[in-house]
Tab-separated table of C-alpha atoms in Angstrom:
chain	number	residue	atom	x	y	z
A	67	UNK	CA	-20.481	18.540	-16.367
A	68	UNK	CA	-17.163	20.258	-15.467
A	69	UNK	CA	-15.676	21.733	-18.342
A	70	UNK	CA	-11.628	21.613	-17.347
A	71	UNK	CA	-9.232	19.831	-14.955
A	72	UNK	CA	-9.072	22.636	-12.387
A	73	UNK	CA	-12.441	22.694	-11.816
A	74	UNK	CA	-12.881	19.158	-11.046
A	75	UNK	CA	-9.767	18.927	-8.848
A	76	UNK	CA	-11.350	22.517	-6.864
A	77	UNK	CA	-14.793	20.906	-6.795
A	78	UNK	CA	-13.149	16.850	-5.689
A	79	UNK	CA	-11.261	18.333	-2.650
A	80	UNK	CA	-14.182	20.505	-1.025
A	81	UNK	CA	-16.758	17.812	-1.591
A	82	UNK	CA	-13.282	15.182	0.219
A	83	UNK	CA	-13.109	17.892	2.933
A	84	UNK	CA	-16.799	18.439	3.146
A	85	UNK	CA	-17.649	14.358	3.587
A	86	UNK	CA	-14.407	13.695	6.024
A	87	UNK	CA	-14.625	16.967	8.491
A	88	UNK	CA	-17.319	16.720	10.722
A	89	UNK	CA	-20.457	19.429	9.941
A	90	UNK	CA	-22.200	19.903	13.302
A	91	UNK	CA	-22.041	18.237	16.272
A	92	UNK	CA	-24.345	15.847	15.942
A	93	UNK	CA	-21.793	14.228	13.210
A	94	UNK	CA	-18.557	14.400	15.084
A	95	UNK	CA	-19.171	10.773	16.155
A	96	UNK	CA	-17.480	9.090	12.875
A	97	UNK	CA	-15.143	6.326	14.727
A	98	UNK	CA	-14.251	4.415	11.715
A	99	UNK	CA	-12.877	6.973	9.571
A	100	UNK	CA	-11.541	8.924	12.646
A	101	UNK	CA	-9.100	5.649	14.056
A	102	UNK	CA	-8.862	4.562	10.813
A	103	UNK	CA	-6.569	8.251	10.554
A	104	UNK	CA	-5.657	7.566	14.010
A	105	UNK	CA	-3.898	4.163	12.791
A	106	UNK	CA	-2.170	5.755	9.662
A	107	UNK	CA	-1.082	8.642	12.476
A	108	UNK	CA	-0.033	5.561	14.779
A	109	UNK	CA	2.367	4.135	11.809
A	110	UNK	CA	3.929	7.157	10.785
A	111	UNK	CA	4.721	8.057	14.570
A	112	UNK	CA	6.391	4.339	15.041
A	113	UNK	CA	8.917	5.552	11.614
A	114	UNK	CA	7.130	1.840	9.836
A	115	UNK	CA	7.958	1.390	6.368
A	116	UNK	CA	5.836	0.809	4.037
A	117	UNK	CA	5.475	-3.486	4.503
A	118	UNK	CA	5.347	-3.273	8.522
A	119	UNK	CA	2.617	-0.158	8.191
A	120	UNK	CA	0.723	-2.033	5.476
A	121	UNK	CA	0.684	-4.954	7.618
A	122	UNK	CA	-0.529	-2.874	10.947
A	123	UNK	CA	-2.944	-1.067	8.934
A	124	UNK	CA	-4.484	-4.697	7.841
A	125	UNK	CA	-4.400	-5.759	11.420
A	126	UNK	CA	-5.818	-2.513	12.620
A	127	UNK	CA	-9.126	-3.063	9.973
A	128	UNK	CA	-9.853	-7.126	10.321
A	129	UNK	CA	-10.103	-6.437	13.759
A	130	UNK	CA	-12.805	-2.943	12.807
A	131	UNK	CA	-14.395	-5.303	10.657
A	132	UNK	CA	-14.404	-8.209	12.645
A	133	UNK	CA	-15.387	-6.222	15.763
A	134	UNK	CA	-18.547	-4.931	13.620
A	135	UNK	CA	-19.345	-7.424	11.268
A	136	UNK	CA	-19.802	-9.833	14.556
A	137	UNK	CA	-22.458	-7.370	15.296
A	138	UNK	CA	-24.383	-6.640	12.311
A	139	UNK	CA	-23.475	-9.469	10.369
A	140	UNK	CA	-23.658	-8.493	7.246
A	141	UNK	CA	-20.058	-10.288	6.219
A	142	UNK	CA	-18.444	-12.990	7.115
A	143	UNK	CA	-15.807	-12.344	9.214
A	144	UNK	CA	-12.030	-13.134	8.936
A	145	UNK	CA	-11.983	-15.089	12.188
A	146	UNK	CA	-15.090	-16.566	14.166
A	147	UNK	CA	-16.744	-14.260	16.363
A	148	UNK	CA	-18.918	-14.817	19.535
A	149	UNK	CA	-23.024	-13.870	19.187
A	150	UNK	CA	-22.909	-9.860	20.104
A	151	UNK	CA	-24.384	-9.583	23.239
A	152	UNK	CA	-27.691	-7.195	23.153
A	153	UNK	CA	-27.101	-3.700	23.627
A	154	UNK	CA	-22.861	-3.614	21.887
A	155	UNK	CA	-22.915	-0.578	20.046
A	156	UNK	CA	-20.972	-0.440	16.851
A	157	UNK	CA	-19.624	2.472	17.530
A	158	UNK	CA	-18.478	1.260	20.816
A	159	UNK	CA	-17.609	-2.454	18.684
A	160	UNK	CA	-14.976	-0.098	16.407
A	161	UNK	CA	-13.444	2.156	19.181
A	162	UNK	CA	-12.444	-1.121	21.043
A	163	UNK	CA	-11.201	-2.733	18.262
A	164	UNK	CA	-8.422	-0.078	17.203
A	165	UNK	CA	-7.817	1.160	19.998
A	166	UNK	CA	-6.975	-2.176	21.142
A	167	UNK	CA	-4.750	-3.161	18.123
A	168	UNK	CA	-2.891	-0.369	18.209
A	169	UNK	CA	-2.113	-0.019	21.789
A	170	UNK	CA	-0.481	-3.893	21.514
A	171	UNK	CA	0.793	-2.601	17.988
A	172	UNK	CA	2.641	0.589	19.597
A	173	UNK	CA	2.171	0.245	23.240
A	174	UNK	CA	4.683	3.269	23.657
A	175	UNK	CA	2.109	5.330	22.774
A	176	UNK	CA	-0.878	4.777	24.829
A	177	UNK	CA	-0.788	6.756	27.541
A	178	UNK	CA	-0.653	10.192	25.742
A	179	UNK	CA	-1.611	9.153	22.617
A	180	UNK	CA	-3.902	6.704	21.969
A	181	UNK	CA	-6.213	6.509	25.613
A	182	UNK	CA	-6.919	10.222	25.491
A	183	UNK	CA	-8.239	9.217	22.499
A	184	UNK	CA	-9.455	6.334	23.105
A	185	UNK	CA	-11.904	8.128	25.847
A	186	UNK	CA	-12.309	10.935	23.028
A	187	UNK	CA	-14.107	8.981	20.387
A	188	UNK	CA	-16.283	7.354	23.506
A	189	UNK	CA	-17.431	10.676	24.143
A	190	UNK	CA	-17.823	12.298	20.734
A	191	UNK	CA	-20.268	9.429	20.842
A	192	UNK	CA	-22.167	9.557	23.872
A	193	UNK	CA	-20.587	6.064	25.205
A	194	UNK	CA	-18.560	5.205	28.282
A	195	UNK	CA	-16.805	1.940	29.089
A	196	UNK	CA	-19.521	0.113	30.300
A	197	UNK	CA	-21.089	-0.215	26.580
A	198	UNK	CA	-20.907	-4.292	25.764
A	199	UNK	CA	-19.548	-3.070	22.244
A	200	UNK	CA	-16.406	-2.790	23.984
A	201	UNK	CA	-15.878	-6.631	24.799
A	202	UNK	CA	-17.177	-6.951	21.053
A	203	UNK	CA	-14.345	-5.118	19.545
A	204	UNK	CA	-11.734	-5.772	22.630
A	205	UNK	CA	-12.649	-10.080	21.497
A	206	UNK	CA	-11.954	-9.286	17.886
A	207	UNK	CA	-8.953	-7.486	18.113
A	208	UNK	CA	-7.095	-9.907	20.270
A	209	UNK	CA	-8.142	-12.594	17.680
A	210	UNK	CA	-6.716	-10.614	15.364
A	211	UNK	CA	-3.221	-9.546	16.982
A	212	UNK	CA	-2.812	-13.161	18.796
A	213	UNK	CA	-2.996	-14.637	14.719
A	214	UNK	CA	-0.755	-11.942	13.493
A	215	UNK	CA	1.916	-12.063	16.348
A	216	UNK	CA	3.718	-15.548	14.761
A	217	UNK	CA	3.016	-14.356	11.640
A	218	UNK	CA	7.184	-14.232	10.811
A	219	UNK	CA	7.622	-10.911	10.091
A	220	UNK	CA	9.435	-9.978	13.458
A	221	UNK	CA	12.057	-12.646	11.896
A	222	UNK	CA	11.960	-11.113	8.073
A	223	UNK	CA	14.890	-9.458	8.578
A	224	UNK	CA	18.205	-10.554	9.118
A	225	UNK	CA	21.841	-10.365	7.563
A	226	UNK	CA	21.878	-11.143	3.737
A	227	UNK	CA	23.503	-11.392	0.565
A	228	UNK	CA	22.025	-12.459	-2.763
A	229	UNK	CA	24.109	-15.424	-4.710
A	230	UNK	CA	26.153	-14.873	-7.196
A	231	UNK	CA	26.517	-10.975	-5.835
A	232	UNK	CA	29.135	-8.904	-8.015
A	233	UNK	CA	27.708	-10.558	-10.881
A	234	UNK	CA	25.770	-9.220	-13.710
A	235	UNK	CA	22.850	-9.052	-13.048
A	236	UNK	CA	22.413	-9.770	-9.865
A	237	UNK	CA	20.877	-7.067	-6.928
A	238	UNK	CA	24.174	-6.005	-4.377
A	239	UNK	CA	23.431	-3.707	-1.614
A	240	UNK	CA	24.188	0.318	-2.388
A	241	UNK	CA	25.348	1.677	0.483
A	242	UNK	CA	25.815	0.526	4.189
A	243	UNK	CA	22.534	-0.462	5.191
A	244	UNK	CA	20.693	-3.584	5.924
A	245	UNK	CA	18.957	-5.732	3.234
A	246	UNK	CA	15.171	-5.107	3.863
A	247	UNK	CA	13.232	-7.557	4.893
A	248	UNK	CA	15.033	-10.329	2.929
A	249	UNK	CA	12.202	-13.233	4.732
A	250	UNK	CA	9.046	-10.750	4.019
A	251	UNK	CA	7.956	-13.634	1.121
A	252	UNK	CA	8.531	-16.317	3.658
A	253	UNK	CA	5.775	-14.319	6.255
A	254	UNK	CA	2.203	-15.922	6.901
A	255	UNK	CA	0.114	-15.054	4.187
A	256	UNK	CA	-3.613	-13.458	5.058
A	257	UNK	CA	-5.607	-15.306	2.257
A	258	UNK	CA	-2.692	-16.335	-0.141
A	259	UNK	CA	-2.448	-20.537	-0.261
A	260	UNK	CA	1.240	-18.866	0.544
A	261	UNK	CA	3.395	-15.813	-0.542
A	262	UNK	CA	4.679	-17.784	-4.068
A	263	UNK	CA	1.624	-18.396	-5.720
A	264	UNK	CA	1.480	-15.652	-8.610
A	265	UNK	CA	5.216	-15.278	-8.139
A	266	UNK	CA	5.719	-14.604	-11.862
A	267	UNK	CA	8.151	-15.340	-14.298
A	268	UNK	CA	12.190	-14.574	-14.062
A	269	UNK	CA	12.916	-10.447	-15.439
A	270	UNK	CA	14.340	-9.663	-18.689
A	271	UNK	CA	17.446	-11.737	-19.784
A	272	UNK	CA	20.032	-8.486	-19.999
A	273	UNK	CA	20.852	-9.570	-24.032
A	274	UNK	CA	17.062	-9.506	-24.160
A	275	UNK	CA	15.090	-6.487	-26.581
A	276	UNK	CA	13.268	-5.496	-23.605
A	277	UNK	CA	16.299	-5.121	-21.373
A	278	UNK	CA	17.615	-2.928	-23.316
A	279	UNK	CA	14.132	-0.600	-23.680
A	280	UNK	CA	13.857	-0.266	-19.917
A	281	UNK	CA	17.403	0.329	-19.070
A	282	UNK	CA	17.495	3.216	-21.724
A	283	UNK	CA	14.074	4.088	-20.917
A	284	UNK	CA	15.317	4.410	-17.010
A	285	UNK	CA	18.893	5.588	-17.934
A	286	UNK	CA	16.845	8.686	-19.436
A	287	UNK	CA	13.877	9.223	-17.571
A	288	UNK	CA	15.215	8.371	-14.274
A	289	UNK	CA	18.337	10.059	-13.075
A	290	UNK	CA	19.324	12.502	-10.382
A	291	UNK	CA	21.118	14.765	-13.382
A	292	UNK	CA	20.381	15.564	-17.137
A	293	UNK	CA	17.259	13.690	-17.304
A	294	UNK	CA	15.117	13.970	-19.753
A	295	UNK	CA	11.624	14.223	-17.172
A	296	UNK	CA	9.358	17.353	-17.133
A	297	UNK	CA	8.203	19.117	-14.129
A	298	UNK	CA	5.614	17.132	-14.254
A	299	UNK	CA	7.133	14.100	-14.653
A	300	UNK	CA	9.485	14.608	-11.596
A	301	UNK	CA	6.675	16.184	-9.617
A	302	UNK	CA	4.718	12.272	-10.329
A	303	UNK	CA	8.136	10.938	-8.951
A	304	UNK	CA	8.098	12.749	-5.779
A	305	UNK	CA	4.229	12.512	-5.486
A	306	UNK	CA	4.705	8.320	-5.656
A	307	UNK	CA	8.141	8.264	-3.530
A	308	UNK	CA	5.508	8.313	-0.356
A	309	UNK	CA	4.072	5.251	1.187
A	310	UNK	CA	0.907	2.921	-0.602
A	311	UNK	CA	-0.602	3.124	3.348
A	312	UNK	CA	-0.905	7.255	2.836
A	313	UNK	CA	-1.718	7.460	-0.946
A	314	UNK	CA	-4.638	4.448	-1.172
A	315	UNK	CA	-6.096	5.145	1.858
A	316	UNK	CA	-6.341	8.881	0.774
A	317	UNK	CA	-8.302	7.546	-2.172
A	318	UNK	CA	-10.410	5.008	0.330
A	319	UNK	CA	-12.031	7.257	2.710
A	320	UNK	CA	-12.922	9.314	-0.608
A	321	UNK	CA	-14.794	7.241	-2.209
A	322	UNK	CA	-16.110	5.563	1.408
A	323	UNK	CA	-17.361	9.384	2.260
A	324	UNK	CA	-18.822	10.404	-1.164
A	325	UNK	CA	-20.752	6.175	-1.532
A	326	UNK	CA	-22.098	6.900	2.089
A	327	UNK	CA	-21.450	3.470	2.771
A	328	UNK	CA	-22.818	2.595	5.774
A	329	UNK	CA	-20.450	0.911	8.868
A	330	UNK	CA	-20.571	-2.697	7.662
A	331	UNK	CA	-19.566	-2.396	3.748
A	332	UNK	CA	-17.000	0.690	4.207
A	333	UNK	CA	-15.116	-1.079	7.719
A	334	UNK	CA	-15.081	-4.199	4.754
A	335	UNK	CA	-13.749	-2.161	2.231
A	336	UNK	CA	-10.941	-1.112	4.004
A	337	UNK	CA	-10.121	-4.277	5.807
A	338	UNK	CA	-9.982	-6.256	2.159
A	339	UNK	CA	-7.604	-3.113	0.997
A	340	UNK	CA	-5.272	-3.655	3.434
A	341	UNK	CA	-5.692	-7.513	3.687
A	342	UNK	CA	-4.586	-7.382	-0.068
A	343	UNK	CA	-1.271	-5.124	0.224
A	344	UNK	CA	-0.332	-7.262	3.217
A	345	UNK	CA	-0.732	-9.988	0.977
A	346	UNK	CA	0.583	-8.432	-2.174
A	347	UNK	CA	3.480	-7.277	0.110
A	348	UNK	CA	4.602	-10.684	0.986
A	349	UNK	CA	4.138	-11.965	-2.662
A	350	UNK	CA	6.275	-9.454	-3.708
A	351	UNK	CA	8.901	-9.982	-2.030
A	352	UNK	CA	8.760	-13.626	-2.099
A	353	UNK	CA	9.709	-12.581	-6.319
A	354	UNK	CA	11.974	-10.346	-5.022
A	355	UNK	CA	14.130	-12.514	-3.234
A	356	UNK	CA	13.951	-15.302	-5.338
A	357	UNK	CA	15.490	-13.163	-8.298
A	358	UNK	CA	17.695	-11.247	-6.990
A	359	UNK	CA	17.583	-9.090	-9.796
A	360	UNK	CA	20.127	-5.156	-10.121
A	361	UNK	CA	18.373	-1.770	-9.455
A	362	UNK	CA	19.007	0.600	-12.235
A	363	UNK	CA	21.600	2.580	-10.574
A	364	UNK	CA	24.196	-0.802	-10.414
A	365	UNK	CA	22.647	-1.884	-13.761
A	366	UNK	CA	23.292	1.647	-15.271
A	367	UNK	CA	27.360	2.360	-13.916
A	368	UNK	CA	28.358	-1.364	-15.003
A	369	UNK	CA	26.066	-1.568	-18.298
A	370	UNK	CA	29.592	-2.359	-20.279
A	371	UNK	CA	29.701	-5.718	-17.870
A	372	UNK	CA	26.648	-7.136	-19.253
A	373	UNK	CA	26.816	-8.522	-22.459
A	374	UNK	CA	24.346	-5.352	-23.899
A	375	UNK	CA	25.906	-3.888	-26.805
A	376	UNK	CA	22.674	-1.568	-26.718
A	377	UNK	CA	23.353	-0.617	-23.292
A	378	UNK	CA	25.882	1.806	-22.629
A	379	UNK	CA	27.741	2.619	-19.326
A	380	UNK	CA	27.238	5.600	-16.643
A	381	UNK	CA	29.714	4.936	-14.034
A	382	UNK	CA	28.085	8.149	-12.162
A	383	UNK	CA	24.892	7.906	-12.857
A	384	UNK	CA	22.448	8.390	-9.877
A	385	UNK	CA	18.745	8.536	-9.439
A	386	UNK	CA	16.480	10.942	-8.548
A	387	UNK	CA	16.003	9.954	-5.157
A	388	UNK	CA	17.658	6.956	-2.855
A	389	UNK	CA	17.101	3.343	-4.391
A	390	UNK	CA	15.733	1.651	-1.665
A	391	UNK	CA	17.351	-1.528	-0.185
A	392	UNK	CA	16.130	-4.831	-1.952
A	393	UNK	CA	16.132	-6.345	-5.477
A	394	UNK	CA	14.672	-5.025	-8.336
A	395	UNK	CA	12.004	-7.222	-9.739
A	396	UNK	CA	9.443	-6.909	-9.417
A	397	UNK	CA	7.822	-3.267	-7.834
A	398	UNK	CA	6.584	-3.174	-4.668
A	399	UNK	CA	4.824	-0.157	-4.723
A	400	UNK	CA	2.629	-1.188	-8.240
A	401	UNK	CA	2.319	-4.223	-6.527
A	402	UNK	CA	0.882	-3.240	-3.295
A	403	UNK	CA	-0.949	0.291	-5.304
A	404	UNK	CA	-2.329	-2.534	-7.819
A	405	UNK	CA	-3.500	-4.454	-5.052
A	406	UNK	CA	-5.626	-1.912	-3.291
A	407	UNK	CA	-6.665	-0.485	-6.541
A	408	UNK	CA	-7.708	-3.604	-7.920
A	409	UNK	CA	-10.277	-4.101	-4.508
A	410	UNK	CA	-11.555	-0.567	-4.993
A	411	UNK	CA	-12.159	-1.464	-8.666
A	412	UNK	CA	-14.258	-5.059	-7.612
A	413	UNK	CA	-15.878	-3.210	-4.517
A	414	UNK	CA	-17.081	-0.520	-6.604
A	415	UNK	CA	-16.135	-0.215	-10.303
A	416	UNK	CA	-12.750	1.044	-12.592
A	417	UNK	CA	-15.320	4.293	-12.094
A	418	UNK	CA	-17.222	5.011	-9.258
A	419	UNK	CA	-18.497	8.101	-10.797
A	420	UNK	CA	-17.499	10.718	-7.984
A	421	UNK	CA	-13.780	12.453	-8.435
A	422	UNK	CA	-10.752	10.711	-7.260
A	423	UNK	CA	-8.540	12.757	-4.877
A	424	UNK	CA	-5.100	10.974	-4.031
A	425	UNK	CA	-2.814	12.401	-1.264
A	426	UNK	CA	0.661	11.792	-0.667
A	427	UNK	CA	2.849	13.013	2.451
A	428	UNK	CA	5.960	13.098	0.165
A	429	UNK	CA	4.271	15.780	-2.209
A	430	UNK	CA	1.099	17.375	-0.928
A	431	UNK	CA	0.748	20.084	-2.525
A	432	UNK	CA	0.678	18.088	-5.311
A	433	UNK	CA	-2.770	15.955	-4.790
A	434	UNK	CA	-3.892	13.588	-8.099
A	435	UNK	CA	-7.190	13.491	-10.248
A	436	UNK	CA	-8.289	10.785	-11.591
A	437	UNK	CA	-11.616	9.633	-12.895
A	438	UNK	CA	-10.661	5.623	-12.781
A	439	UNK	CA	-8.645	3.850	-10.242
A	440	UNK	CA	-6.268	1.870	-12.980
A	441	UNK	CA	-5.339	5.589	-14.507
A	442	UNK	CA	-3.778	5.017	-10.344
A	443	UNK	CA	-1.597	2.288	-11.293
A	444	UNK	CA	-1.033	3.874	-14.987
A	445	UNK	CA	1.119	6.492	-12.985
A	446	UNK	CA	3.046	4.432	-10.360
A	447	UNK	CA	3.745	2.492	-12.985
A	448	UNK	CA	5.482	5.614	-14.923
A	449	UNK	CA	6.445	7.580	-11.076
A	450	UNK	CA	8.725	4.750	-10.191
A	451	UNK	CA	10.830	5.005	-13.843
A	452	UNK	CA	10.708	9.213	-13.677
A	453	UNK	CA	12.340	8.336	-9.471
A	454	UNK	CA	14.543	6.165	-11.564
A	455	UNK	CA	13.695	2.823	-8.992
A	456	UNK	CA	12.623	0.212	-11.739
A	457	UNK	CA	12.491	-1.271	-15.248
A	458	UNK	CA	8.907	-0.659	-16.413
A	459	UNK	CA	8.763	-5.008	-16.942
A	460	UNK	CA	9.522	-4.754	-12.976
A	461	UNK	CA	6.504	-1.577	-12.850
A	462	UNK	CA	4.182	-3.689	-15.345
A	463	UNK	CA	4.722	-7.551	-13.468
A	464	UNK	CA	4.552	-5.718	-9.510
A	465	UNK	CA	0.715	-4.553	-11.039
A	466	UNK	CA	-0.267	-7.843	-12.751
A	467	UNK	CA	0.485	-9.586	-9.330
A	468	UNK	CA	-0.869	-7.163	-7.471
A	469	UNK	CA	-4.484	-8.085	-9.299
A	470	UNK	CA	-3.996	-10.992	-9.349
A	471	UNK	CA	-4.121	-10.871	-5.261
A	472	UNK	CA	-6.714	-9.288	-5.026
A	473	UNK	CA	-8.931	-10.759	-7.069
A	474	UNK	CA	-7.639	-14.367	-5.059
A	475	UNK	CA	-8.549	-11.869	-1.551
A	476	UNK	CA	-12.399	-10.454	-2.715
A	477	UNK	CA	-13.217	-13.824	-3.896
A	478	UNK	CA	-11.994	-15.957	-0.607
A	479	UNK	CA	-12.230	-13.337	2.100
A	480	UNK	CA	-15.270	-11.358	4.205
A	481	UNK	CA	-17.599	-12.404	1.784
A	482	UNK	CA	-21.326	-11.551	2.071
């Protein structure tokens, strides 16, 4: 057993790098992990925010899953697929499915980036364009992309003002940026019956003890200046300012590599994780724009208007990082992260028996190490308070919603 945290982290990081980086020319054909990374890079190059990024990753990985399982038959496909032709290569199917999905999502990246990557991937696997697996992958991706092209995501952004904006407890936009995705809760779910299926109860009343506790906690810990945060808590806050896709993708890659999953199971793991996150996003934003609860920045600056003598106003209070432009309740990051972590828990157990290493582009020199997936959820709940974005109840509610969505998705999608 490892004897201290530093030795665990060092060994885990060394293992993670060794597991993901090919050790020899014979191991250079690893298209699932390769195109998983290409997909994440493409979403970043396109400047996608958390919601569209998760949707894009779900499209890519559902396409890959269906392409692989059209050949292996190990798991149910998301959409019906035809019988795979003789000689269809699994590697060719993965490459073609991912490439098709990404070039249709990000056409401007095709010529200079995605097309050369496709050619290089095929060559590394000793394949060419004549392999029957190409048609399997493209057909699977075409079906997924066609379905999602009319899911309502393109219509989710529009001018919005919350009913009663300006009243105590009601969300108002802070700054000139447009509200983020007020229609995302109406996007067609992947597996949920509706965006409101797991809608939570309303946030705490402004004169309640819970709201008072939440208010004073985030006021003390989430402030830009004069905060009670420790140095480590500040680093944790910055770490979790990274997108859920980037953080949990790093976790999933490490566990898949450590477990040595065969292709069908690895493809299913990533597809389930992103489908659950995509549905969690829809469920979260359904609730956000149903309740329109105010953010800490507005609540604390206007604490003298909420009818609660125990919430003292600070008109100059600012969060550690600029607050996102959508309502507070429930926490989006907690919802999405919990959905992703719960999928991994359902597949591998809360303690997968291997080091869990998470990285974030927002704080790349501050990797996180856990022995259980639930430790990651506990940390993101705290992190959204440290950053000044959310009240604790919102984080806890989001985490519960994410768990509910993940259980539903795993029970109803891509089954064996």
